[in-house]
Coordinates of N, CA and C in Angstrom, one line a residue:
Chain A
X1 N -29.2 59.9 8.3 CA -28.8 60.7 9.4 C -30.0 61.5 10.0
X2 N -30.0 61.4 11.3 CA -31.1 61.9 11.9 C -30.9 63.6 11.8
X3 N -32.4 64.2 12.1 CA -32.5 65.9 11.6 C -32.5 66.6 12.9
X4 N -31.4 66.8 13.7 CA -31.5 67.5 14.7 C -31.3 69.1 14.5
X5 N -31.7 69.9 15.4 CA -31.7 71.6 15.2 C -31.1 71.8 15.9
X6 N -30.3 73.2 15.7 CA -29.9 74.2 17.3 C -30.2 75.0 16.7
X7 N -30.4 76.2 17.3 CA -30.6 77.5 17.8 C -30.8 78.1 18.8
X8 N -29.5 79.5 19.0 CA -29.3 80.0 17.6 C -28.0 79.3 17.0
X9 N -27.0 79.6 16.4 CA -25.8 79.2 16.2 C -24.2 79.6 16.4
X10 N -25.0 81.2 16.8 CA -23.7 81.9 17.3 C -24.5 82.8 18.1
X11 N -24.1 82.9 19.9 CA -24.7 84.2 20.4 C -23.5 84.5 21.2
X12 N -23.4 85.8 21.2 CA -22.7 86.8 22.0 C -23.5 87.5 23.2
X13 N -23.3 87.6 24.4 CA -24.1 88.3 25.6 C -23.7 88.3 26.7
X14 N -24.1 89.0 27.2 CA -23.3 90.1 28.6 C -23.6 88.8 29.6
X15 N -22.6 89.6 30.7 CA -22.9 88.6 32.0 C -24.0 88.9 32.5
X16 N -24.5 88.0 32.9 CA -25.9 88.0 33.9 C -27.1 87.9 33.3
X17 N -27.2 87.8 31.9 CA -28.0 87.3 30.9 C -28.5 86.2 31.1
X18 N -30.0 86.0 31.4 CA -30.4 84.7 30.7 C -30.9 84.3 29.6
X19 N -30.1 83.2 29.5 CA -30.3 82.7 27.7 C -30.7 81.4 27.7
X20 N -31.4 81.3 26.6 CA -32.1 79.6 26.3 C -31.6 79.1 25.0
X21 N -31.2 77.9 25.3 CA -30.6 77.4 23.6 C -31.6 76.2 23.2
X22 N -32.2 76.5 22.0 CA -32.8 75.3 21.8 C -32.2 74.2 20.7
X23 N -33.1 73.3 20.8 CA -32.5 71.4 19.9 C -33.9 70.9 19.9
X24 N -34.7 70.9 18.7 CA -35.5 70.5 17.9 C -34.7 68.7 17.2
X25 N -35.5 68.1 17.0 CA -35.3 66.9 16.8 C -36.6 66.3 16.0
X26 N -36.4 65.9 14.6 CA -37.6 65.2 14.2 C -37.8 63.8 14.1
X27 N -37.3 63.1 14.4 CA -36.9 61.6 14.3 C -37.9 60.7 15.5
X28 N -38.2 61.5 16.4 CA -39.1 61.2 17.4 C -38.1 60.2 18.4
X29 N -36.8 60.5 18.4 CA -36.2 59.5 19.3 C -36.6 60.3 20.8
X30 N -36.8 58.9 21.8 CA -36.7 59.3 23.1 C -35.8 60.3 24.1
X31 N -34.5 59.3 23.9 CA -33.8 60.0 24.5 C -32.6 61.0 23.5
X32 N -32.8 62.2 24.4 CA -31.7 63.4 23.9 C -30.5 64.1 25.0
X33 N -29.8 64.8 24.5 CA -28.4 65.3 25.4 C -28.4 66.6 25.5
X34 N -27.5 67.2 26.5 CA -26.9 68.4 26.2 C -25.4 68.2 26.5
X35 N -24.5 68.7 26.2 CA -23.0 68.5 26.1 C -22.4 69.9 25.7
X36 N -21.4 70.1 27.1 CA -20.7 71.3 26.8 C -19.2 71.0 26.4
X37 N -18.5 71.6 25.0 CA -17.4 71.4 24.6 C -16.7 72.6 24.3
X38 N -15.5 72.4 25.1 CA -14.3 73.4 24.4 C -13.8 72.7 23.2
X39 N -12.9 73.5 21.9 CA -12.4 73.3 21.2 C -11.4 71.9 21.1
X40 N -11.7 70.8 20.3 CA -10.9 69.6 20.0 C -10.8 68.9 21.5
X41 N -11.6 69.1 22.6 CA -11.5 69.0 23.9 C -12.9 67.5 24.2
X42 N -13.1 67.3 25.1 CA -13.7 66.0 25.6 C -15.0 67.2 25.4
X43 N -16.6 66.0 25.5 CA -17.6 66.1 25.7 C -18.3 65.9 27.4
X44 N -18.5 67.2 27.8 CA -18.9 67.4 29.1 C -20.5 67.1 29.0
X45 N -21.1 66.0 29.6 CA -22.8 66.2 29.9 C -23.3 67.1 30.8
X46 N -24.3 67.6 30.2 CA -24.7 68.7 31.0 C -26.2 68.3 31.5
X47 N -27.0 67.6 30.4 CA -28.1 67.1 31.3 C -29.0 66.4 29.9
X48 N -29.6 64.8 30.8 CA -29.9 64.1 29.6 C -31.9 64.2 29.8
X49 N -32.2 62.9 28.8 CA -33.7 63.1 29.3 C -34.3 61.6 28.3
X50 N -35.1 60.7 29.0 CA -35.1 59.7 28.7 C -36.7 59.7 27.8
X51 N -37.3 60.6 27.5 CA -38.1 61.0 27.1 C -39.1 62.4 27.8
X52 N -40.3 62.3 27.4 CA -41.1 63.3 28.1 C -41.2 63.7 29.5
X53 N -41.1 64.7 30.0 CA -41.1 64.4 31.3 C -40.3 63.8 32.4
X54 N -38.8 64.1 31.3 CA -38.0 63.1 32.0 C -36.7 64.1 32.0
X55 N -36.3 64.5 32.8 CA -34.9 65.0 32.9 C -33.5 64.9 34.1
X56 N -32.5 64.3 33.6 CA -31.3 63.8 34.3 C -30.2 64.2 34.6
X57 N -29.4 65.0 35.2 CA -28.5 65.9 35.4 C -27.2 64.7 35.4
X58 N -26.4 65.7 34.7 CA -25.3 65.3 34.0 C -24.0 66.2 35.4
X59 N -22.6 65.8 34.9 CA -21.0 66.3 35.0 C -20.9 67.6 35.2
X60 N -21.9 68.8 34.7 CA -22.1 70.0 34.4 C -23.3 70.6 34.7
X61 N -24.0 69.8 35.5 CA -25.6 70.5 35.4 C -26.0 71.6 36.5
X62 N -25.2 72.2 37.2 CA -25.5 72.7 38.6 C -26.0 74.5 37.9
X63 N -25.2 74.7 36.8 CA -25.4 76.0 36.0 C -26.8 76.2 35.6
X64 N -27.4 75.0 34.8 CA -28.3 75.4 33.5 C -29.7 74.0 34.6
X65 N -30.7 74.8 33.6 CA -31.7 73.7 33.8 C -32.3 73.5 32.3
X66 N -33.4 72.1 31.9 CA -33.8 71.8 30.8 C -35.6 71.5 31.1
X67 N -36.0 71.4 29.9 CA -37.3 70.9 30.2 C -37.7 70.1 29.0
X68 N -38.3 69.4 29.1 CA -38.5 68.5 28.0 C -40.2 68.2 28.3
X69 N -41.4 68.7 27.3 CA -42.5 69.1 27.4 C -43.2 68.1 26.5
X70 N -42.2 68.4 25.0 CA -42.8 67.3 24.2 C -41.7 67.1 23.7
X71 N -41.3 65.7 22.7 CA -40.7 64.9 22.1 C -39.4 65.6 21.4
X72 N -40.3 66.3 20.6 CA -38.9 66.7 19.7 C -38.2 68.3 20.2
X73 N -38.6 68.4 21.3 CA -38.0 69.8 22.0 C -37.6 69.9 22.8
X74 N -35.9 69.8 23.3 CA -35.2 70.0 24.2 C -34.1 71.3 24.5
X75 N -35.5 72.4 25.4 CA -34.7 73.8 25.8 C -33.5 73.6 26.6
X76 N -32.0 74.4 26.4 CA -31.3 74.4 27.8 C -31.4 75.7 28.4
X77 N -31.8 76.1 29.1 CA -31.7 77.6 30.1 C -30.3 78.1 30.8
X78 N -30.1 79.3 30.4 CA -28.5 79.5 32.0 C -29.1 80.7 32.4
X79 N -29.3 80.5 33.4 CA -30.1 81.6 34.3 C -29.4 83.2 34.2
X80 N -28.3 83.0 34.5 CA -27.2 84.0 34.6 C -26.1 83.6 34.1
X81 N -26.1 84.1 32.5 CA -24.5 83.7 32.3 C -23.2 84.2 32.3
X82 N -22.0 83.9 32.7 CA -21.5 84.3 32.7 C -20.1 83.7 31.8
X83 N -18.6 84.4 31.7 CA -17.7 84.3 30.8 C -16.8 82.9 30.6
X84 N -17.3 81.7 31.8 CA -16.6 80.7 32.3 C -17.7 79.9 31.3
X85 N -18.8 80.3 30.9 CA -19.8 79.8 30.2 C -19.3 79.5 28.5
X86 N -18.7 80.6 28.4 CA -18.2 80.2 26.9 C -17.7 78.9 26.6
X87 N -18.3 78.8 25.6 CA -17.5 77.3 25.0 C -19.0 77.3 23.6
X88 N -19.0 75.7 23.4 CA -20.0 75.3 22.4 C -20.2 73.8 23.2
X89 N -21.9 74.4 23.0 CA -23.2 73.8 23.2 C -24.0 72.9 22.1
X90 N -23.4 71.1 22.8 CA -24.0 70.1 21.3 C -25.3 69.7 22.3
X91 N -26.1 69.4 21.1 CA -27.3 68.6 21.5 C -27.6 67.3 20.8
X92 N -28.0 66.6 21.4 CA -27.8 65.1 20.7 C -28.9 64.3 21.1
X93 N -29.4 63.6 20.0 CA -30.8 62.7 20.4 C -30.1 61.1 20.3
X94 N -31.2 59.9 20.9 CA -30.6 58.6 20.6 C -31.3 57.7 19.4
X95 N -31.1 57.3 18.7 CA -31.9 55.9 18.5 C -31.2 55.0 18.9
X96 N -32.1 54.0 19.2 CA -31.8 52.9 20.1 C -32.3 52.0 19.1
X97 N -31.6 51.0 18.3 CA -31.6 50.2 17.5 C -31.1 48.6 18.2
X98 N -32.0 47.5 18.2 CA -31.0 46.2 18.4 C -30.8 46.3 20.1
X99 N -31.2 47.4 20.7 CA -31.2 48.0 22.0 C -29.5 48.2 22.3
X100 N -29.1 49.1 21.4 CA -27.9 49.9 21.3 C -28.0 51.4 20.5
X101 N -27.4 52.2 21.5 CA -27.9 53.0 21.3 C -27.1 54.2 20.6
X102 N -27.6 54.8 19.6 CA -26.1 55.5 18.6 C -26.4 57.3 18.8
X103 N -25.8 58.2 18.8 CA -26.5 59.3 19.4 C -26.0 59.8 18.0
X104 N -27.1 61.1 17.5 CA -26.9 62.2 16.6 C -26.5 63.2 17.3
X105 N -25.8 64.0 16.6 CA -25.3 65.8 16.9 C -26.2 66.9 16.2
X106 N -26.5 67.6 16.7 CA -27.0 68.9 16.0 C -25.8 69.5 15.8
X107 N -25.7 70.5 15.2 CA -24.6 71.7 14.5 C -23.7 71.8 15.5
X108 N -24.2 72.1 16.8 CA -23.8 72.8 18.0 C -24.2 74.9 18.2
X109 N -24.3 75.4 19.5 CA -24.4 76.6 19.2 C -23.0 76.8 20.1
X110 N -22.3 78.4 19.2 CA -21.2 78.6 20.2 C -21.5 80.0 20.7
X111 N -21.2 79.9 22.1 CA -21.6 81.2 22.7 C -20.5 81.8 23.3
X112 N -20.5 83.1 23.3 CA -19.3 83.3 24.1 C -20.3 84.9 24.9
X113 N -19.9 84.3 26.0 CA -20.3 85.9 27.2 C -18.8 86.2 27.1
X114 N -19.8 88.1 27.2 CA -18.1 88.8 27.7 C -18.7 89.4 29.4
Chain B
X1 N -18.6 54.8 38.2 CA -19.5 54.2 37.4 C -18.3 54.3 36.0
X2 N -18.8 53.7 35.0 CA -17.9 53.4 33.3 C -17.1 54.2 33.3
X3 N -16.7 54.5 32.9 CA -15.3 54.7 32.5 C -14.0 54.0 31.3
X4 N -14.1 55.2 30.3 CA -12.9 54.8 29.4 C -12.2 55.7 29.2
X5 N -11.0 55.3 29.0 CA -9.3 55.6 28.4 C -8.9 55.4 27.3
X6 N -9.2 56.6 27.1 CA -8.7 56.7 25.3 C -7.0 57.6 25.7
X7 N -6.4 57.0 24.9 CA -5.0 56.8 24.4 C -4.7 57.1 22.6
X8 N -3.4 58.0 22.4 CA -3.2 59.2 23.1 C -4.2 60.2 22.9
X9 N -3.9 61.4 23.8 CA -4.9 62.5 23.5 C -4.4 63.1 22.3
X10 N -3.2 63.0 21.5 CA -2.8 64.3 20.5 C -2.0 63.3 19.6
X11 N -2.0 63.6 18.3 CA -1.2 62.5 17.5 C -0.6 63.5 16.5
X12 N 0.5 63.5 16.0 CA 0.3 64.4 14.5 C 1.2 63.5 13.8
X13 N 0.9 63.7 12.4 CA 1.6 62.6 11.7 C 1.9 63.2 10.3
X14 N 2.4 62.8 9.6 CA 2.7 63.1 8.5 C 1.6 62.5 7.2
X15 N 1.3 62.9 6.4 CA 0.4 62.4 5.0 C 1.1 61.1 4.9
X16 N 0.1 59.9 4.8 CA 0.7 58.8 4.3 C 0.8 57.8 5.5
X17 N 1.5 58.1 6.5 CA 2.0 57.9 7.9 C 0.3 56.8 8.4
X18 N 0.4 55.7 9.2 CA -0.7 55.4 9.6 C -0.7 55.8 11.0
X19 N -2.0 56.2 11.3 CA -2.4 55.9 13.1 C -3.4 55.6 13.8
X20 N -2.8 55.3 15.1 CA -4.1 54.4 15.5 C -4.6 55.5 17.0
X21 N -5.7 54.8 17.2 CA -6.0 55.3 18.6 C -6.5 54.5 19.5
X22 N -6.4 54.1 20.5 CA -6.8 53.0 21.5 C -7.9 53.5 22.6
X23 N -9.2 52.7 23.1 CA -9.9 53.2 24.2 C -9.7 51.9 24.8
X24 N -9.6 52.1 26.0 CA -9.4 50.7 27.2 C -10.3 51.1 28.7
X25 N -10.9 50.0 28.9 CA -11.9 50.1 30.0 C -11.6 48.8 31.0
X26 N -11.5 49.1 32.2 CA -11.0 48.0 33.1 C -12.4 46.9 33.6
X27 N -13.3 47.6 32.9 CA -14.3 46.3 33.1 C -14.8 45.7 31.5
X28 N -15.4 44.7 31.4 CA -15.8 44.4 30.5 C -17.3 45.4 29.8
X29 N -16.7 45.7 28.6 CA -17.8 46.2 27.4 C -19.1 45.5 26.9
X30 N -20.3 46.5 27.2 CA -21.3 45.4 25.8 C -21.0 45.9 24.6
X31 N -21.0 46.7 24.2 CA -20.0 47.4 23.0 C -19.6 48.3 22.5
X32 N -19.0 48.9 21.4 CA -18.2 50.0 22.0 C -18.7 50.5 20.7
X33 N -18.4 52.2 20.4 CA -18.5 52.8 19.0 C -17.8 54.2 18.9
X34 N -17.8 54.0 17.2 CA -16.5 55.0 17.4 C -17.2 56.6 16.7
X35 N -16.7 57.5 17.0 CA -17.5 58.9 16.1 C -16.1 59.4 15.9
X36 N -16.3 60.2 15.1 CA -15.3 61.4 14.6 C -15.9 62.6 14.6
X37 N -14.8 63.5 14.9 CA -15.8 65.3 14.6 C -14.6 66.2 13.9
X38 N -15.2 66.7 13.0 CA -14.2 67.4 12.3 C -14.1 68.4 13.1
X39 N -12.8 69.7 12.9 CA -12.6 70.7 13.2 C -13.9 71.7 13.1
X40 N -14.4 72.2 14.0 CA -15.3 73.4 14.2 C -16.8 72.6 13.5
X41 N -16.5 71.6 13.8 CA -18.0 70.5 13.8 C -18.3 69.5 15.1
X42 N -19.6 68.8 14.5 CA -19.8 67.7 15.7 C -19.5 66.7 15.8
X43 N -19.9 65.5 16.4 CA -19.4 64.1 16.3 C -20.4 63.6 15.8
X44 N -19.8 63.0 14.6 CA -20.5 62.2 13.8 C -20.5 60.1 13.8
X45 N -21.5 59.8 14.1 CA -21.3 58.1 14.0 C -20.6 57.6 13.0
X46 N -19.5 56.8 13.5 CA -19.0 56.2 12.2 C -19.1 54.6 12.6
X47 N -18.7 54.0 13.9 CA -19.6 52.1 13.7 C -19.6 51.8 15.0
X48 N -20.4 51.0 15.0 CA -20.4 50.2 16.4 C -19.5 49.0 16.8
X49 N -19.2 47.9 17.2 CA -18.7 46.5 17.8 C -19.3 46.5 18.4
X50 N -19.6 44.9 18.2 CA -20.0 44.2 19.4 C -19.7 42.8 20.1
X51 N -19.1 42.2 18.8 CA -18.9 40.8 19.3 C -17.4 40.9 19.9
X52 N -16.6 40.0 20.8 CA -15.5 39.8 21.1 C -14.5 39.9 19.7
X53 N -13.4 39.9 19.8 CA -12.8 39.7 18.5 C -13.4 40.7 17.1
X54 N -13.6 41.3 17.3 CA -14.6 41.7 15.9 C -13.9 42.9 15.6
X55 N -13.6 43.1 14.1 CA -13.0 43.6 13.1 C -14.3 44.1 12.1
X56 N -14.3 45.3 11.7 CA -15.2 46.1 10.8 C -14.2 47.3 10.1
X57 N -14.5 47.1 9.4 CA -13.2 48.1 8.2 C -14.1 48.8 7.3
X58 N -13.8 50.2 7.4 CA -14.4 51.4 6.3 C -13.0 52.5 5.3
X59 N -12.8 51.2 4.3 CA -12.1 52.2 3.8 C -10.5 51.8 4.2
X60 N -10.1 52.8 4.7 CA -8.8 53.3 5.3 C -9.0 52.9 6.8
X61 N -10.1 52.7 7.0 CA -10.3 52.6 9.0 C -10.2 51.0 9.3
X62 N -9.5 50.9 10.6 CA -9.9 49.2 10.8 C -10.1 49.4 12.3
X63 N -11.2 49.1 12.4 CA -11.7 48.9 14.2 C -11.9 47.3 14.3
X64 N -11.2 47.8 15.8 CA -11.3 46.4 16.6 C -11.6 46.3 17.6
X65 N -12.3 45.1 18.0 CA -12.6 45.0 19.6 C -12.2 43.8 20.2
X66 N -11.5 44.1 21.1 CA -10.6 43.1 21.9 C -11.5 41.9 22.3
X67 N -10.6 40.4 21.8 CA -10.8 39.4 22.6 C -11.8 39.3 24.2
X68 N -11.0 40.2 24.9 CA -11.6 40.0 26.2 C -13.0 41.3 26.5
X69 N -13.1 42.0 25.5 CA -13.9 42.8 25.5 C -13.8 43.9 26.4
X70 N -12.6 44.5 26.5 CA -12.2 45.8 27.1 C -11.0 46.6 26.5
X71 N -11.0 46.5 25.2 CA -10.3 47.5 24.4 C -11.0 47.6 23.3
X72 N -10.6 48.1 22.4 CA -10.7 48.7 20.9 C -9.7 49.9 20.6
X73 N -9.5 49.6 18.9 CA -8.3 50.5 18.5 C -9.3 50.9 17.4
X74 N -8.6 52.5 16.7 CA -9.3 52.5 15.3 C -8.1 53.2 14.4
X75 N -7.8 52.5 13.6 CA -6.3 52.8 12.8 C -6.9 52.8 11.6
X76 N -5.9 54.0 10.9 CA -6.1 54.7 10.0 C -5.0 54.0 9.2
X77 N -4.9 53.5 7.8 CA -3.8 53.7 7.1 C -3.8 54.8 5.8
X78 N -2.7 55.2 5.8 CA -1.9 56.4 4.9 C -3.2 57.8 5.5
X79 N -2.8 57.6 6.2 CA -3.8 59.6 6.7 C -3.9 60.3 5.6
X80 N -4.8 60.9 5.2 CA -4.7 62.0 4.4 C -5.4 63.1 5.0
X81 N -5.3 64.3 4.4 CA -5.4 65.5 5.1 C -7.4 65.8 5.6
X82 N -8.3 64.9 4.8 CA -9.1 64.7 5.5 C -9.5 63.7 6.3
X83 N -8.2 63.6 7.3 CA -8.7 62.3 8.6 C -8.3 63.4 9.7
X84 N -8.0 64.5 9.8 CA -7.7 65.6 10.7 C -9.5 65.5 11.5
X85 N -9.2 65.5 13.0 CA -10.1 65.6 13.7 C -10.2 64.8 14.6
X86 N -10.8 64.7 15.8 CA -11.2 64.1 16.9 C -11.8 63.2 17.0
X87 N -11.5 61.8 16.9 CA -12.1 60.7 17.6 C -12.1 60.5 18.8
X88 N -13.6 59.8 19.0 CA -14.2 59.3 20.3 C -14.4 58.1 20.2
X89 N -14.6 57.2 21.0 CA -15.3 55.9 21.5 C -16.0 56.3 22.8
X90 N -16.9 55.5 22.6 CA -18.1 55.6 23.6 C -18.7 54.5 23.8
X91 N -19.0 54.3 24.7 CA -19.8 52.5 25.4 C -20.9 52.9 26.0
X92 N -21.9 52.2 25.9 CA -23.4 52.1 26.4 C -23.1 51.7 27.7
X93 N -23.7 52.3 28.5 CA -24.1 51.6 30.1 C -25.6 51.4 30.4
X94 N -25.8 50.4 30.9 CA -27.5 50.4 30.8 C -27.9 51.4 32.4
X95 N -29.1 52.1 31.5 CA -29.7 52.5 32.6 C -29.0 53.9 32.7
X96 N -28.0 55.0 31.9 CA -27.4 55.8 31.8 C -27.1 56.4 30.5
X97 N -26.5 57.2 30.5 CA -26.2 58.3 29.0 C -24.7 57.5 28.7
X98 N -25.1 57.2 27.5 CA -23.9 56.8 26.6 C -22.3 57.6 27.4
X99 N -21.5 57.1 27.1 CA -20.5 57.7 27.8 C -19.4 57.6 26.9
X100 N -18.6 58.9 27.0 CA -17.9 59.2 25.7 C -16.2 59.1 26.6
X101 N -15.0 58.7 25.5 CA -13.9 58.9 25.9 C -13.4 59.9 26.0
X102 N -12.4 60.8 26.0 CA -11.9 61.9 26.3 C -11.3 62.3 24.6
X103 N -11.4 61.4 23.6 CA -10.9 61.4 22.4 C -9.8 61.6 21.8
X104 N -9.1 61.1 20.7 CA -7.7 61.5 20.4 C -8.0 62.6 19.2
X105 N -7.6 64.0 19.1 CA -7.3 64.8 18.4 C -6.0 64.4 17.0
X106 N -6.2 64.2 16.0 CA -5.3 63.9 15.5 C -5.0 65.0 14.3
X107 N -3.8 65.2 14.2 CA -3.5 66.3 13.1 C -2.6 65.3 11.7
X108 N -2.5 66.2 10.1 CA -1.8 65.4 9.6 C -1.4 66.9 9.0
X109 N 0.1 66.7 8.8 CA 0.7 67.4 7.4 C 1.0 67.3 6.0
X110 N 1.1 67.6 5.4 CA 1.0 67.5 4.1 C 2.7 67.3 3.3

């Protein structure tokens, strides 16, 4: 199983806060995710990235931006957060094996603004 | 663009009780894969399909992928109280992000 990271793992923070969640990845796969999930609820994309220098807005992306600098580091930014923000934040990298492609999860972080 | 229908969203069943869950896509699949996420976790890979007709079994799980290559089921027989959690199927689209179904939540009782 691949070694993906989040942090942090639980934040709490006021409205209008900007916060950055990070997803470290050592596996050196190309492509990685972000995905916003409410509880036992579907996977919302928020914004993907096909490697370096590469970033693709997802179902959810109008909120947050990402940057992808080097390989195994994919920040997500919310400029201003606010309470509609709450939920949990998965990050997910690909390998692409056989040219199919299977995604890993990191932990997830859950945040909740009050 | 892709699009899949996973069927049903909510299942609950009794210990023992088998179930299944269905994803259906109105176009044809290159192939399909299924994850699970436990309660207050992530989704984890559990297999891919790819040929028409193709059957892959782990255990207690039997996935399938339809003949015409626009379904798959993934059925559980006798549930037990660690099969509780959300399944997904997801299909590759080229040139795009994996795309995930909406998932069936499944509960079991004891």
């Amino acid at each position: 199983e691949a070694d993906i990271y989040q942090t942090p793992r639980y934040l709490v923070i006021g409205t209008g806060k900007k916060i950055t969640l990070e997803c470290s990845q050592t596996m050196g796969h190309d492509k990685m995710y972000w995905y916003q999930q409410d509880p036992g609820m579907e996977l919302h994309l928020i914004h993907y990235s096909y490697g370096v220098n590469s970033t693709e807005k997802g179902d959810l992306s109008s909120e947050s931006t990402v940057s992808r600098i080097r390989t195994e580091h994919f920040p997500l930014t919310l400029e201003s957060a606010r309470p509609s923000h709450t939920s949990q934040y998965l990050c997910a990298s690909s390998d692409i094996a056989g040219g199919w492609e299977t995604q890993y999860f990191g932990p997830g972080t859950r945040l909740l603004v009050l | 663009g892709q699009q899949v229908m996973q069927i049903p969203q909510y299942q609950h069943v009794q210990e023992g009780e088998d179930f299944t869950t269905y994803c259906n896509s109105s176009t044809t699949l290159s192939n399909i894969q299924w994850y699970k996420q436990r309660p207050g976790g992530h989704p984890v890979f559990l297999i891919q399909l790819v040929k028409s007709g193709e059957v892959k079994k782990q255990k207690r799980l039997t996935f399938q992928f339809g003949e015409a290559k626009k379904n798959s089921s993934l059925h559980i027989t006798a549930t037990q109280t660690t099969d509780v959690g959300t399944y997904f199927c997801a299909v590759n689209q080229a040139g795009t992000a994996l795309i995930f179904g909406k998932g069936t939540t499944l509960s079991v009782s004891s």
